[in-house]
XYZ file of C-alpha atoms in Angstrom:
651
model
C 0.000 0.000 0.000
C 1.378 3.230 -1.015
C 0.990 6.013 2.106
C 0.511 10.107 1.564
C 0.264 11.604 4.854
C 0.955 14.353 6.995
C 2.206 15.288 10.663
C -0.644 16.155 13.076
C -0.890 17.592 16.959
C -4.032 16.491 18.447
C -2.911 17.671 21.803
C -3.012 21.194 20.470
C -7.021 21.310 19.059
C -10.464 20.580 19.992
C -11.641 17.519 19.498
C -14.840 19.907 17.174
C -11.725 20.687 15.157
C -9.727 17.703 15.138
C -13.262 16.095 13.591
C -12.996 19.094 10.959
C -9.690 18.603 10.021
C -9.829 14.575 9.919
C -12.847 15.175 7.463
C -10.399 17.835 5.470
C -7.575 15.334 5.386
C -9.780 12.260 3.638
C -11.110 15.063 0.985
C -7.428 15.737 0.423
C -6.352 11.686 -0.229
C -4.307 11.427 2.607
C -4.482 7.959 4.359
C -1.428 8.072 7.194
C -0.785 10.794 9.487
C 2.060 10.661 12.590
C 1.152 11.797 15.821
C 2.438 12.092 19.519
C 5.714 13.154 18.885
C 5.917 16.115 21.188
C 2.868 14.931 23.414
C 4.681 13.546 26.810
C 3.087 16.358 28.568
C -0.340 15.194 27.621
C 0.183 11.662 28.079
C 2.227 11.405 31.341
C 0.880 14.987 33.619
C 2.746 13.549 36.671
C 4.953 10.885 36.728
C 3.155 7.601 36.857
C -0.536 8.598 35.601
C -1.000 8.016 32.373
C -3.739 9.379 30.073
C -3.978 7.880 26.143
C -7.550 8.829 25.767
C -7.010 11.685 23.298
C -4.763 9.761 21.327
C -7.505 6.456 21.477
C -9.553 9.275 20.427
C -7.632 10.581 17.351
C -6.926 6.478 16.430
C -10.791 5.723 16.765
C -11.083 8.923 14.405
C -8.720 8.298 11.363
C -9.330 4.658 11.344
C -12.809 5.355 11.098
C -12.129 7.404 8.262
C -9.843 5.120 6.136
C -6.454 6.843 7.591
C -3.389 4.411 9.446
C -1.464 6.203 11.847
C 2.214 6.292 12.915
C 2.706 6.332 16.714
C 5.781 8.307 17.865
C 7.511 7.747 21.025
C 7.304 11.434 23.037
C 11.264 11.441 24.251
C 12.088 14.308 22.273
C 10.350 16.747 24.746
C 10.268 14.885 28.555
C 8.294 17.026 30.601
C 9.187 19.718 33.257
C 8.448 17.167 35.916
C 11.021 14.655 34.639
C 13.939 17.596 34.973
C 12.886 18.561 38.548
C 13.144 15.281 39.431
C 16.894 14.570 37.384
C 18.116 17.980 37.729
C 21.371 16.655 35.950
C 19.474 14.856 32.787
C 19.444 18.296 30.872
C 22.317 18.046 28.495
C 25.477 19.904 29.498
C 26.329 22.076 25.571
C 30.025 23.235 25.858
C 30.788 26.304 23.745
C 34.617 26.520 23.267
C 35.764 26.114 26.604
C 32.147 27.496 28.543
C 30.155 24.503 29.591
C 26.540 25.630 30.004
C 23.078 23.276 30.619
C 20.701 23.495 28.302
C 17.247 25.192 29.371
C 13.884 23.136 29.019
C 12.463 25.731 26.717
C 12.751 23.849 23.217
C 13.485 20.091 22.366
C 16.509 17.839 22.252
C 17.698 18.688 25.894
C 18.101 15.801 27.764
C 21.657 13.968 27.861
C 21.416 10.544 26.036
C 23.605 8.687 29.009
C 21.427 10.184 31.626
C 19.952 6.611 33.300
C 16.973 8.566 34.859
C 15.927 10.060 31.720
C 16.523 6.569 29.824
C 14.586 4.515 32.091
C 11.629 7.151 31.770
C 12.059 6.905 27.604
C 11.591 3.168 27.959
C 8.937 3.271 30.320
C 6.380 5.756 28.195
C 7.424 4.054 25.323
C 5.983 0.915 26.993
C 2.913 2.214 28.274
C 2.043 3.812 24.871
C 2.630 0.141 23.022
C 0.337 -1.439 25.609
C -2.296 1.176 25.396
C -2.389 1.421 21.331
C -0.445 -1.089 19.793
C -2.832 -3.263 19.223
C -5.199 -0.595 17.341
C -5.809 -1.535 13.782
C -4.942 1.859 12.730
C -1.411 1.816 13.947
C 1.024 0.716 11.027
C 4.779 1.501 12.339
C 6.222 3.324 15.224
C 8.574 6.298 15.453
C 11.031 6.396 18.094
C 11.966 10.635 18.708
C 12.328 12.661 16.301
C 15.190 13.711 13.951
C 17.527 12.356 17.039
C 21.488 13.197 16.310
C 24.263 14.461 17.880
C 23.429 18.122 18.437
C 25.886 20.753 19.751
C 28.197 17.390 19.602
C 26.627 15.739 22.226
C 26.393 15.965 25.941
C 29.663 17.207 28.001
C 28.327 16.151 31.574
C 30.490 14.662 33.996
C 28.528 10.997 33.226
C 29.568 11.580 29.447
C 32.903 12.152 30.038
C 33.306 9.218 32.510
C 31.798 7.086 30.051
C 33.850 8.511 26.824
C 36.930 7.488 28.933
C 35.710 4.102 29.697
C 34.789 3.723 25.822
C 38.371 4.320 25.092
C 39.549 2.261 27.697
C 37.287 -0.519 26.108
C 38.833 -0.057 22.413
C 42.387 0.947 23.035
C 43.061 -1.321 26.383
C 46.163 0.639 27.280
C 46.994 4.341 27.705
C 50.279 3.366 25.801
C 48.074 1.715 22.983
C 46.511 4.998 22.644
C 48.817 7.285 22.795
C 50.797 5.402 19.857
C 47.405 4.946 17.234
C 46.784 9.099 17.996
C 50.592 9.513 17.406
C 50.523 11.845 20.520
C 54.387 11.927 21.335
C 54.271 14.946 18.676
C 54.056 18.031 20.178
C 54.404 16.754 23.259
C 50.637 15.739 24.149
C 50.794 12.135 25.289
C 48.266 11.146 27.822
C 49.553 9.166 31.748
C 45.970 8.007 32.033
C 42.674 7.861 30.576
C 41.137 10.248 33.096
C 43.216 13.216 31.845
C 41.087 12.501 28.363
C 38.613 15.403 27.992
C 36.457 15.928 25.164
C 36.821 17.795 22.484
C 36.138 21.502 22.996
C 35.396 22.960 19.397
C 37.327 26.244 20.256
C 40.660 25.583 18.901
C 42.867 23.478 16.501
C 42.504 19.922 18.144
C 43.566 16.421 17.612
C 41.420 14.683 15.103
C 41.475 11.313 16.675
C 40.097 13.028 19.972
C 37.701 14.653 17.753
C 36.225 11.225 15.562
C 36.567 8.972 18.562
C 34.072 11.687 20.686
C 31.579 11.431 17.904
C 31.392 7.905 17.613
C 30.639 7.636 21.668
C 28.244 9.556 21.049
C 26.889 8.332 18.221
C 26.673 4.812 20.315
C 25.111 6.238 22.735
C 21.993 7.570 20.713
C 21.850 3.420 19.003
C 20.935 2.548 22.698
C 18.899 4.985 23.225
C 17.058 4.439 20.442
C 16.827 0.608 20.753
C 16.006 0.686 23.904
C 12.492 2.132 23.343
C 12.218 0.164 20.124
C 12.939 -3.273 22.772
C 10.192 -1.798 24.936
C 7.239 -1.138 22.160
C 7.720 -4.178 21.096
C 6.688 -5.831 24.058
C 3.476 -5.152 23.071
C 3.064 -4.278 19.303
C 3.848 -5.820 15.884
C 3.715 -2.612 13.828
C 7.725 -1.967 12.608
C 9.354 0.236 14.487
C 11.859 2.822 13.110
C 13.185 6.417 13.837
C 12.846 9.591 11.849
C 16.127 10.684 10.320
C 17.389 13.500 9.279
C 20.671 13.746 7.596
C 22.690 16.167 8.945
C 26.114 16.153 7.715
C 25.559 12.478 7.929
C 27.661 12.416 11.312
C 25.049 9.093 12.563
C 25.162 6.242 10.691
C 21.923 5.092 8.799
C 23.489 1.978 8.614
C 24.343 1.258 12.332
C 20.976 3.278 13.527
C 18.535 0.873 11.454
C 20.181 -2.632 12.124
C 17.643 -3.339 15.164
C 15.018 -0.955 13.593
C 12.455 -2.254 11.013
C 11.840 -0.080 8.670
C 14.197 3.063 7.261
C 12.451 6.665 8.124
C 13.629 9.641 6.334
C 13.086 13.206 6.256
C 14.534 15.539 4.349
C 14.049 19.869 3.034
C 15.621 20.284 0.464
C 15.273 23.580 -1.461
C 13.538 23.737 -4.862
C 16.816 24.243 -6.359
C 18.074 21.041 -4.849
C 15.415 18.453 -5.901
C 18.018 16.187 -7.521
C 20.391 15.965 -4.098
C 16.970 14.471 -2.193
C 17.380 11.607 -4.647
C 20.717 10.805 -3.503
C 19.022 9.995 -0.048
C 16.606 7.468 -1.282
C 18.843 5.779 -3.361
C 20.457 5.225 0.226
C 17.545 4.822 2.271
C 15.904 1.771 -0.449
C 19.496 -0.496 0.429
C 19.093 -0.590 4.192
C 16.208 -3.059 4.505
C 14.944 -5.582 2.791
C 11.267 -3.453 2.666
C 10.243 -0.186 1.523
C 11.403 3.069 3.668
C 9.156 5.702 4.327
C 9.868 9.339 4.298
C 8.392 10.868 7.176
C 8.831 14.624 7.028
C 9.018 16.980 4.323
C 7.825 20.327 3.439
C 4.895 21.295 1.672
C 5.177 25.044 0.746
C 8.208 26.433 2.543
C 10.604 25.524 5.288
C 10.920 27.833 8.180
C 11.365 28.518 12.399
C 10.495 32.008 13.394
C 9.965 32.827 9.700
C 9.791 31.152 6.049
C 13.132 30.686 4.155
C 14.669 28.535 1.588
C 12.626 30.231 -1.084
C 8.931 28.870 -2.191
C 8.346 25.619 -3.387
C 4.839 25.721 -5.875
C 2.731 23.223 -5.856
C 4.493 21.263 -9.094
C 7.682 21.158 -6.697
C 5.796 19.317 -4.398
C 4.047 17.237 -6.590
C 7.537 15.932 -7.779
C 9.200 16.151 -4.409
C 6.768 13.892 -3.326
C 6.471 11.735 -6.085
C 10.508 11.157 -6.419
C 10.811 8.827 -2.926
C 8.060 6.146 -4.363
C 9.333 5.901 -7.067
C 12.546 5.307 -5.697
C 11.349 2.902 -3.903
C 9.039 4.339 -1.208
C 6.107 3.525 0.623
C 5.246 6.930 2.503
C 5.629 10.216 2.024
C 4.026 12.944 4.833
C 4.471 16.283 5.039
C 5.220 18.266 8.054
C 3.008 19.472 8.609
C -0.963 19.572 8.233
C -1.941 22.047 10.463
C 0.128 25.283 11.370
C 0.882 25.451 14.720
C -1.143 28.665 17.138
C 1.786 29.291 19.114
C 4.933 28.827 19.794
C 8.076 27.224 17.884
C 8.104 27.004 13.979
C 5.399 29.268 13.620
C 6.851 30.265 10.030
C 6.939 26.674 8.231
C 4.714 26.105 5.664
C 1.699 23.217 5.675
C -1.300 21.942 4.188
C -3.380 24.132 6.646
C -2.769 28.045 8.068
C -3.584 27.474 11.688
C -6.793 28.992 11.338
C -7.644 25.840 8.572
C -7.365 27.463 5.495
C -5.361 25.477 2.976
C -2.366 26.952 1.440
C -1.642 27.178 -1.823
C 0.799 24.150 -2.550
C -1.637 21.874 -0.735
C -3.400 21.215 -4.251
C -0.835 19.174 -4.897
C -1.150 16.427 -2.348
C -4.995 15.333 -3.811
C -3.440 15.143 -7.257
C -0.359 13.160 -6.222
C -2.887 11.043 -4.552
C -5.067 10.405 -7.264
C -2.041 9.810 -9.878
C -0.782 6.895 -7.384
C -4.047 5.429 -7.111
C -3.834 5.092 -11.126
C -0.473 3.615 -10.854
C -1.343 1.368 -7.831
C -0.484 -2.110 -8.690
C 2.039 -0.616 -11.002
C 3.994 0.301 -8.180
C 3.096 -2.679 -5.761
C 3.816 -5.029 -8.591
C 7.879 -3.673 -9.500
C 10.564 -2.868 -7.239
C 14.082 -0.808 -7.886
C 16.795 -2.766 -8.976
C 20.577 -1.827 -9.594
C 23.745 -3.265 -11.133
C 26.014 -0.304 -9.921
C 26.475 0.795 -6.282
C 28.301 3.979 -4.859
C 29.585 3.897 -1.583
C 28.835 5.974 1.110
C 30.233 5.351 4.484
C 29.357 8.061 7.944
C 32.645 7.119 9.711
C 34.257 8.575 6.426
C 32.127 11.667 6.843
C 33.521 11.749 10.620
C 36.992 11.088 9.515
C 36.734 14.111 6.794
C 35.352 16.317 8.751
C 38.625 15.982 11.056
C 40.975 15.653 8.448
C 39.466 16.974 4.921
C 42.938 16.907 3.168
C 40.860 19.143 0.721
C 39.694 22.739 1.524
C 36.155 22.665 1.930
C 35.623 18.506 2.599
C 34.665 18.970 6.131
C 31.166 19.870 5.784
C 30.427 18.659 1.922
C 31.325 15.012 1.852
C 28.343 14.038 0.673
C 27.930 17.313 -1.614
C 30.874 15.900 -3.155
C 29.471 12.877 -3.731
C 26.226 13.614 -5.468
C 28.213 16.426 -7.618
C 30.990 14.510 -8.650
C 30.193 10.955 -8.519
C 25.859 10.233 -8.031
C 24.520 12.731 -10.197
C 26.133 11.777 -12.982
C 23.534 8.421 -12.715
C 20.093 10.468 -13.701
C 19.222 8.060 -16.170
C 20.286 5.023 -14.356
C 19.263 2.627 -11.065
C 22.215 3.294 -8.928
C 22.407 2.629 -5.115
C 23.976 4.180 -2.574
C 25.167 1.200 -0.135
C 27.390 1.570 3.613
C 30.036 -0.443 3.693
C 27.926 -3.142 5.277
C 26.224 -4.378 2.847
C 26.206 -7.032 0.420
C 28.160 -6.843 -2.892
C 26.293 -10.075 -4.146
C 24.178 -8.953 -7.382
C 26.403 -5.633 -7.888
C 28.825 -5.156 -11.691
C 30.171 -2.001 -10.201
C 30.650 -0.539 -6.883
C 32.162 2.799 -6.584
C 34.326 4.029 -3.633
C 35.218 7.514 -3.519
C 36.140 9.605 -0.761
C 36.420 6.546 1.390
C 38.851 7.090 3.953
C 38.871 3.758 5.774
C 38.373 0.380 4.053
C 38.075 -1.807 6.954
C 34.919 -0.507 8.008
C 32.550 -2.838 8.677
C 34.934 -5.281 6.637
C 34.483 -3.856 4.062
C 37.971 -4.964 2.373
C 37.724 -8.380 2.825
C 34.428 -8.342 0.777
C 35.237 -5.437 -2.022
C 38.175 -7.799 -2.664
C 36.092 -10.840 -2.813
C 33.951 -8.895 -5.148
C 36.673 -8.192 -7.475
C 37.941 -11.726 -7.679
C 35.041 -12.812 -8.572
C 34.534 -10.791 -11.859
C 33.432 -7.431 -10.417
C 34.427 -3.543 -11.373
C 35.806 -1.936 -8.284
C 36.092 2.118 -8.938
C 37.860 3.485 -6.368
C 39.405 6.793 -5.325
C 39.984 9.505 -5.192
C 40.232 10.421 -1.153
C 39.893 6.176 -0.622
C 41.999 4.460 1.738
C 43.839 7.551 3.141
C 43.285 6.611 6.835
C 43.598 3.981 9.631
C 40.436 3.590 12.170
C 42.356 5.850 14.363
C 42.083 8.654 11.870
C 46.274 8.498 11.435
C 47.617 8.275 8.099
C 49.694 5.059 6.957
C 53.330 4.662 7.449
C 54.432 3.108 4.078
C 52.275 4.691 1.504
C 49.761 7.123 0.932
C 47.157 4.032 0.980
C 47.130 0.590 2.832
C 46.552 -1.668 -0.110
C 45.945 0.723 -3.756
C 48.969 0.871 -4.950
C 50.365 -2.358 -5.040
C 46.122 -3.733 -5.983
C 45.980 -1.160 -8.543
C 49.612 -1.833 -9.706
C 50.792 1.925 -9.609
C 53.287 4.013 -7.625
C 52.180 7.129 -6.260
C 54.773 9.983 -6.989
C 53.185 12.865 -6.372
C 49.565 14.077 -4.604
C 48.562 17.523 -4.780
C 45.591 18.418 -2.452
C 44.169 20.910 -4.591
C 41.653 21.818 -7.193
C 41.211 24.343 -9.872
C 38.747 25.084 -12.812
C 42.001 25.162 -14.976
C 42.793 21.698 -14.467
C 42.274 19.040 -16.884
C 43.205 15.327 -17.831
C 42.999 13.890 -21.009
C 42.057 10.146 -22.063
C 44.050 7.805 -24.320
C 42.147 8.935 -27.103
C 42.712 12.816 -26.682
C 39.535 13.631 -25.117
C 40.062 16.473 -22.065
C 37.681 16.890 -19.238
C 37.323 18.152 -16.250
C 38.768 17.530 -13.137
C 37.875 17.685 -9.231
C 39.085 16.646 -5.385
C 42.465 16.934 -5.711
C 45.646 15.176 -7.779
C 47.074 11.999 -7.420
C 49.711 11.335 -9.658
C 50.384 7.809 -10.670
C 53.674 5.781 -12.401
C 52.951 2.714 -13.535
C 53.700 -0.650 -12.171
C 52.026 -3.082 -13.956
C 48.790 -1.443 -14.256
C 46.856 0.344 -17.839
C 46.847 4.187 -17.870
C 43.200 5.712 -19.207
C 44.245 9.609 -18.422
C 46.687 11.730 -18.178
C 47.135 15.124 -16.241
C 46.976 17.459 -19.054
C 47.365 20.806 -17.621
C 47.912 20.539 -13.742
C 51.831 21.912 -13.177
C 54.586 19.642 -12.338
C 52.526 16.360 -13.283
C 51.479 16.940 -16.554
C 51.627 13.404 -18.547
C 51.361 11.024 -15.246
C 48.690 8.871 -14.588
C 45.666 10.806 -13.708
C 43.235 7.149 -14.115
C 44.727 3.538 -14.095
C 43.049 0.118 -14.626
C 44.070 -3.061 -13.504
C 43.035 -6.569 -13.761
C 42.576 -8.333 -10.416
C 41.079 -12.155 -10.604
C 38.479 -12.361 -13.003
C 37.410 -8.416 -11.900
C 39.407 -5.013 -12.785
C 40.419 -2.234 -10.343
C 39.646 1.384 -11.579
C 41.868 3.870 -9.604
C 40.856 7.105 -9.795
C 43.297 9.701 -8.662
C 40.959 12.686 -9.657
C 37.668 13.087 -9.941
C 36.703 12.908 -13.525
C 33.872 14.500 -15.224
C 30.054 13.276 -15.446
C 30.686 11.850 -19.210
C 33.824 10.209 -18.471
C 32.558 8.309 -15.031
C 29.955 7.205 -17.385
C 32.105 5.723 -19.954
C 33.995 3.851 -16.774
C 30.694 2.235 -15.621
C 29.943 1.060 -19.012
C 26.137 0.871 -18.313
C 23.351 2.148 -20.794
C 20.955 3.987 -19.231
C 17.387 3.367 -19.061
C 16.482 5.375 -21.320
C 17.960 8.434 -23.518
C 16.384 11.411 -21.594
C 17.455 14.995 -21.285
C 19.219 15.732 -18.311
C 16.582 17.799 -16.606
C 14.731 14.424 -16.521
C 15.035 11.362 -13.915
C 14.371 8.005 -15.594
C 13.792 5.251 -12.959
C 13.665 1.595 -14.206
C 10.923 -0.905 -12.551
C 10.747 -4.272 -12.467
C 8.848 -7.552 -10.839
C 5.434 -8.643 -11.883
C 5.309 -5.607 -14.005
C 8.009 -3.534 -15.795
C 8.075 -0.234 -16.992
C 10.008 3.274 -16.237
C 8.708 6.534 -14.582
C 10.249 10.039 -15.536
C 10.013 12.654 -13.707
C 11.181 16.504 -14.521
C 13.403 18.501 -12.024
C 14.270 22.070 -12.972
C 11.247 23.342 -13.787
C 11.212 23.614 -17.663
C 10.673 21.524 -20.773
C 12.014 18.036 -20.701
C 12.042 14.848 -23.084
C 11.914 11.189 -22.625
C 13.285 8.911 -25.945
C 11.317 5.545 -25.809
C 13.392 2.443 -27.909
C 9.835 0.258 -27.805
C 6.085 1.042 -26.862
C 5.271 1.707 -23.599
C 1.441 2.348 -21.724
C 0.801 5.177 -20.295
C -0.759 4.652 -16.777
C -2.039 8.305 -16.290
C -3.202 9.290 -19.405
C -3.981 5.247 -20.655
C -2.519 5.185 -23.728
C 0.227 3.728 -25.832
C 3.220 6.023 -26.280
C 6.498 5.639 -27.812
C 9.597 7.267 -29.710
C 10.346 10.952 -28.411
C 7.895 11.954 -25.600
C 7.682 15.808 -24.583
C 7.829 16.157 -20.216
C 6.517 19.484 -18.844
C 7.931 21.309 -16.348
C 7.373 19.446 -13.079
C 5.292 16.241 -14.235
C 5.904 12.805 -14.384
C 5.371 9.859 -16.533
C 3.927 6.396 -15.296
C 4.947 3.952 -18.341
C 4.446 0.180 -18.128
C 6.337 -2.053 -20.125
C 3.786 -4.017 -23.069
C-alpha cells in the first residue's frame, strides 16, 4: 500500500476541530498521518498517571475514516516534571571552553547517558505500546524525532566518565593509545585515561580526539534508540523505526537501522536542490529488505520564526513527493498539516494556516494522490533494482570532517558525492550502499572519498567482489586513513597501490577550474578533489594530467586486472561523461538531463520520468510503452513538462 500523509498535533485542538480537520484530510487523499511526537506532557501529567484517551480518540477517528497512523515515542520533549526530578538529565552544551546546561524551553535537551531520563524513555514508550499497539490503525512506530548528535553531544560529567571508559574498552592501554593518535608529537601524550577530555570545538585539536568523541556519542543515541524500540515491542507488531534527518551524515543510517524495522527519512531540500533528495533514497531503499518511508518533508516552505529557503509551488511538491516512491518508497508525509497557534516554527509552511485554510501548494497532495491510485499495482507489482552501487560510508564523513585533506571537505562530503560521482547516474538505477552491505548482485561498486576500508569489513568483501569478476572504482580520497584517523606509514594508501599496480609519486591536495586530464584517445575533461599522480607498475593508464603543473603526462586514471574483476583507480575526480564511460552501463532510457528516468521491475516492468528544474524536458522511448495516467500507448520521443511525471508500463 502506497501512504501520503501528513504530521498532526491532536494535543493542540479541539476535538470539534480535530473532527474538521480529519474530514479535510480524507477530501485531500491522505491515508497516514504521525502523531504524539511532542505529546509527553499530555500523556504522562505527573509521573506515573497516564492518560492515552485523546490519542484512542484521534486512532478511533482516522481509522474510522480510512487513515493508518504512525505512533511516535514522546522522548524528544520529557516534561518539566522529569527535569525537577533529574536535575542533571538536561544536556550539558560546551561552547569553546564554557560549559553551560541546556534550558527546558525547546526540544533535544536531555543527555542521552542520563539513566533517569533513559529509564523514563523506555517506560512511556511501553505504556504507549500497551495502550495502542494493538489498534488496527497503527502501522509503524517512530522512536523521537530527527535524534542526532546536536551541539556534539552531551559534556556532563557521566559523558565524560563514560567517553573514557569507551576508550579504555577499544584501546586497552593508555600506551596503545597514545601510539594509534601519534601523541608523542608536540608533546601531548596522555599518563591516564582520566586526563582525556572531550573535544572543545574552540581551537585546533587532535582529530582522533575529535572522531573517537563522535562515535561515543553516536553509540550512545543506538541505545537509546533501541532501547524504546525493545520496549514497544513488548506489546506491538507494527515496525518500528526512527525519523532521520541527515545532517552532515555524522550518525550512521546503517548502524541506527540494524535493530530498527523499517528506514524513516526526512529531508528539506530547497527547490533548487530536488536532484540531491534523490541521492538519499537511493540510500535509504538499500538498508532493509522493505520499503522506507519518508516521514517529514515540506509542503510550501521551510521555516522557524519565519519562512526561508525560497517557495516551493505546488508542481515542486508534486515531484518532491512523487521522487521517494518511485525510488522505492512507501510513505511520504508532510510536516506538517496544520500550522501550529503558538509557539516554535510558527513560520513553516503546511497543508493548513492554523486557522484551517489550505495553502496554496496543498493542491498538490490530492493530485499526487489520485495519480498513485492510477499507478497502484504498477507500483506494488515492480521494485528498484541496480547493477552499480556507490559507496557511502558516515565514519568517512567523521573522519573528513577531522581531516578533509581538501579545503572545503569537512562539511560537503556528501555534496561531493552527489556532484561529482551520483549525479552523474540520472538516467540510471544506482544505489547508494554503507560499507555493510552485500556486494552479491552488484557489476560495479564505486568508492570515492572513502577514507577507511576496513569498516565494517568492508575490504575483505570489495576484494572478494573483485575476484570474482566485479568492477571496483575506487578513489579519489579512498583508503587515506587507519580507524584511528592516522595516516599510513608506508604509503599514501594501505593496499591501492600495489592492488591497482601503480606508484604514487606525487599528490597535490588541490583543485582548480584550470585543471584538466585527457584520455588515451585525446579527449580532455574536467577535473575535481584533488591530484594523485600515478607511475605505472604493472597497471593500464586511461588519463593523463593534461594541464595541472609539475605532473602533466602522469597517470591521472589507471586500470588493472585483479582475478576475473578489474580495479579502476581514480586519482581525480573525472567529469560526469567520463565516469559514465567507466561504468559502461546504458541507461534506461535516452532522456534529457533535466529528466530522472527510474527503471521498474517484478510482476510488471516499466520506467517513470520525472522533470526537475522546472522547464521543458524529453523522454526517448526504444519500444512502446502504456501510459498509466493518461492510458494510452506512447512511444519514440515523448515531450515532459515542467514538473510532471510519466507512469509507463512495459507491453
Amino acid at each position: 500500500m502506497l501512504y501520503i500523509g501528513v504530521a498532526y498535533y491532536p494535543e493542540l485542538w479541539d476535538k470539534s476541530e480535530i473532527e474538521k480537520d480529519v474530514k479535510r484530510m480524507k477530501d485531500a487523499g491522505i491515508n497516514c498521518v504521525r502523531v504524539g511526537e511532542f505529546a509527553w506532557g499530555e500523556m504522562e501529567r505527573k509521573e506515573g498517571e497516564y492518560d492515552f484517551s485523546l490519542f484512542k480518540y484521534m486512532l478511533d477517528v482516522l481509522y474510522e475514516n480510512g487513515i493508518y497512523t504512525v505512533m511516535c515515542t514522546p522522548s524528544c520533549t520529557p516534561p518539566r516534571w522529569a527535569f525537577e526530578k533529574y536535575p542533571d538529565a538536561r544536556r550539558i552544551r560546551s561552547e569553546g571552553y564554557i560549559k553551560t546546561q541546556v534550558e527546558h524551553s525547546g526540544r533535544v535537551h536531555s543527555c542521552k547517558s542520563h539513566k533517569g531520563i533513559r529509564h523514563l524513555n523506555a517506560t512511556i514508550a511501553e505504556k504507549m505500546s500497551e495502550a495502542l499497539g494493538s489498534h488496527p490503525g497503527v502501522i509503524g512506530w517512530q522512536v523521537d524525532n530527527e535524534i542526532y548528535p546536536y551541539d556534539y553531544g552531551c559534556y556532563c560529567d557521566n559523558c565524560v566518565k563514560e567517553f573514557r571508559e569507551y576508550l579504555k574498552n577499544k584501546y586497552g592501554t593508555i600506551e596503545n593509545l597514545n601510539e594509534k593518535w601519534v601523541m608523542h608529537r608536540w608533546s601531548l601524550d596522555y599518563d591516564s585515561f582520566e586526563q582525556i577530555l572531550p573535544p572543545s570545538h574552540a581551537t585546533w585539536e587532535h582529530p582522533s580526539r575529535q572522531t573517537e568523541w563522535l562515535f561515543f556519542q553516536n553509540n550512545l543515541i543506538y541505545s537509546y534508540v533501541k532501547e524504546q524500540a525493545e520496549a514497544i515491542r513488548k506489546h506491538s507488531k507494527a515496525p518500528v523505526g526512527t525519523d532521520m534527518m541527515n545532517i552532515e551524515a555524522l550518525l550512521s543510517y546503517s548502524k541506527m537501522n540494524r535493530f530498527l524495522d523499517v528506514v524513516q527519512h526526512n529531508h528539506y531540500n530547497v527547490q533548487a536542490d530536488l536532484y540531491k533528495s534523490l541521492f538519499y533514497y537511493d540510500f535509504a531503499r538499500t538498508l532493509k529488505d522493505r520499503p522506507f518511508w519518508v516521514t517529514e518533508t515540506q509542503v510550501g516552505w521551510n521555516g522557524s520564526f519565519a519562512g526561508y529557503g525560497g517557495y516551493r509551488e505546488s508542481g515542486h511538491n508534486y515531484i518532491n513527493s512523487l521522487a521517494p516512491i518511485a525510488k522505492g518508497a512507501e510513505m511520504n508525509l508532510y510536516w506538517l498539516y496544520r500550522s501550529h497557534k503558538a509557539g516554535h516554527e510558527l513560520g513553516h509552511g503546511a497543508i493548513l494556516s492554523s486557522s484551517g485554510r489550505p495553502n496554496s501548494p496543498a493542491t498538490a497532495t490530492k493530485r499526487l494522490y489520485d495519480d498513485l491510485q492510477k499507478a497502484k499495482d504498477f507500483f506494488e507489482l515492480s521494485k528498484v533494482k541496480s547493477k552499480i552501487a556507490l559507496t557511502y560510508s558516515a565514519t568517512s564523513v567523521v573522519d573528513y570532517r577531522y581531516f578533509p585533506t581538501i579545503a572545503d571537505l569537512d562539511r560537503n562530503v556528501e555534496e561531493r558525492l552527489i556532484q561529482n560521482f551520483y549525479d552523474a547516474f540520472r538516467h540510471h538505477n544506482i544505489d547508494v550502499i554503507e560499507t555493510d552491505k552485500n556486494l552479491d548482485g552488484y557489476d560495479v561498486v564505486m568508492s570515492p572519498i572513502l577514507a577507511n576500508l576496513d569498516d565494517d569489513g568492508f575490504r575483505d568483501r570489495i576484494l572478494e567482489f573483485v575476484n570474482n569478476g566485479g568492477t571496483w572504482i575506487v578513489g579519489p580520497l579512498t583508503d587515506t586513513m587507519t580507524e584511528y584517523a592516522a595516516k599510513y606509514e608506508h604509503a599514501p594508501y594501505s593496499m591501492l597501490e600495489e592492488l591497482c599496480g601503480v606508484y604514487t609519486k606525487y599528490q597535490i591536495p588541490f583543485e582548480h577550474e584550470s585543471y584538466t586530464a585527457e584520455l588515451n584517445d585525446g579527449t580532455r575533461f574536467n577535473i575535481f578533489l584533488g591530484c594523485d599522480a600515478y607511475e605505472l607498475r604493472g597497471a593500464e593508464s586511461l588519463a593523463t594530467y593534461a594541464s595541472v603543473p609539475d605532473i602533466n603526462g602522469l597517470c591521472a586514471i589507471a586500470k588493472n586486472k585483479v582475478g576475473k574483476g578489474q580495479v579502476i583507480l581514480l586519482g581525480t575526480a573525472p567529469d560526469k561523461d567520463v565516469l559514465l564511460k567507466l561504468v559502461d552501463k546504458a541507461p534506461n532510457a535516452e532522456a534529457s538531463r533535466n529528466v530522472c528516468v527510474v527503471k521498474r521491475e517484478g510482476e510488471q516492468n516499466g520506467l517513470i520520468a520525472f522533470e526537475l528544474e522546472n522547464k521543458e524536458g524529453y523522454i526517448v522511448l526504444d519500444k512502446p510503452y502504456y501510459d498509466i495516467i493518461a492510458q494510452k500507448e506512447v512511444s519514440g520521443k515523448i515531450e515532459i513538462k515542467p514538473y510532471t511525471a510519466l507512469f509507463l508500463k512495459k507491453i
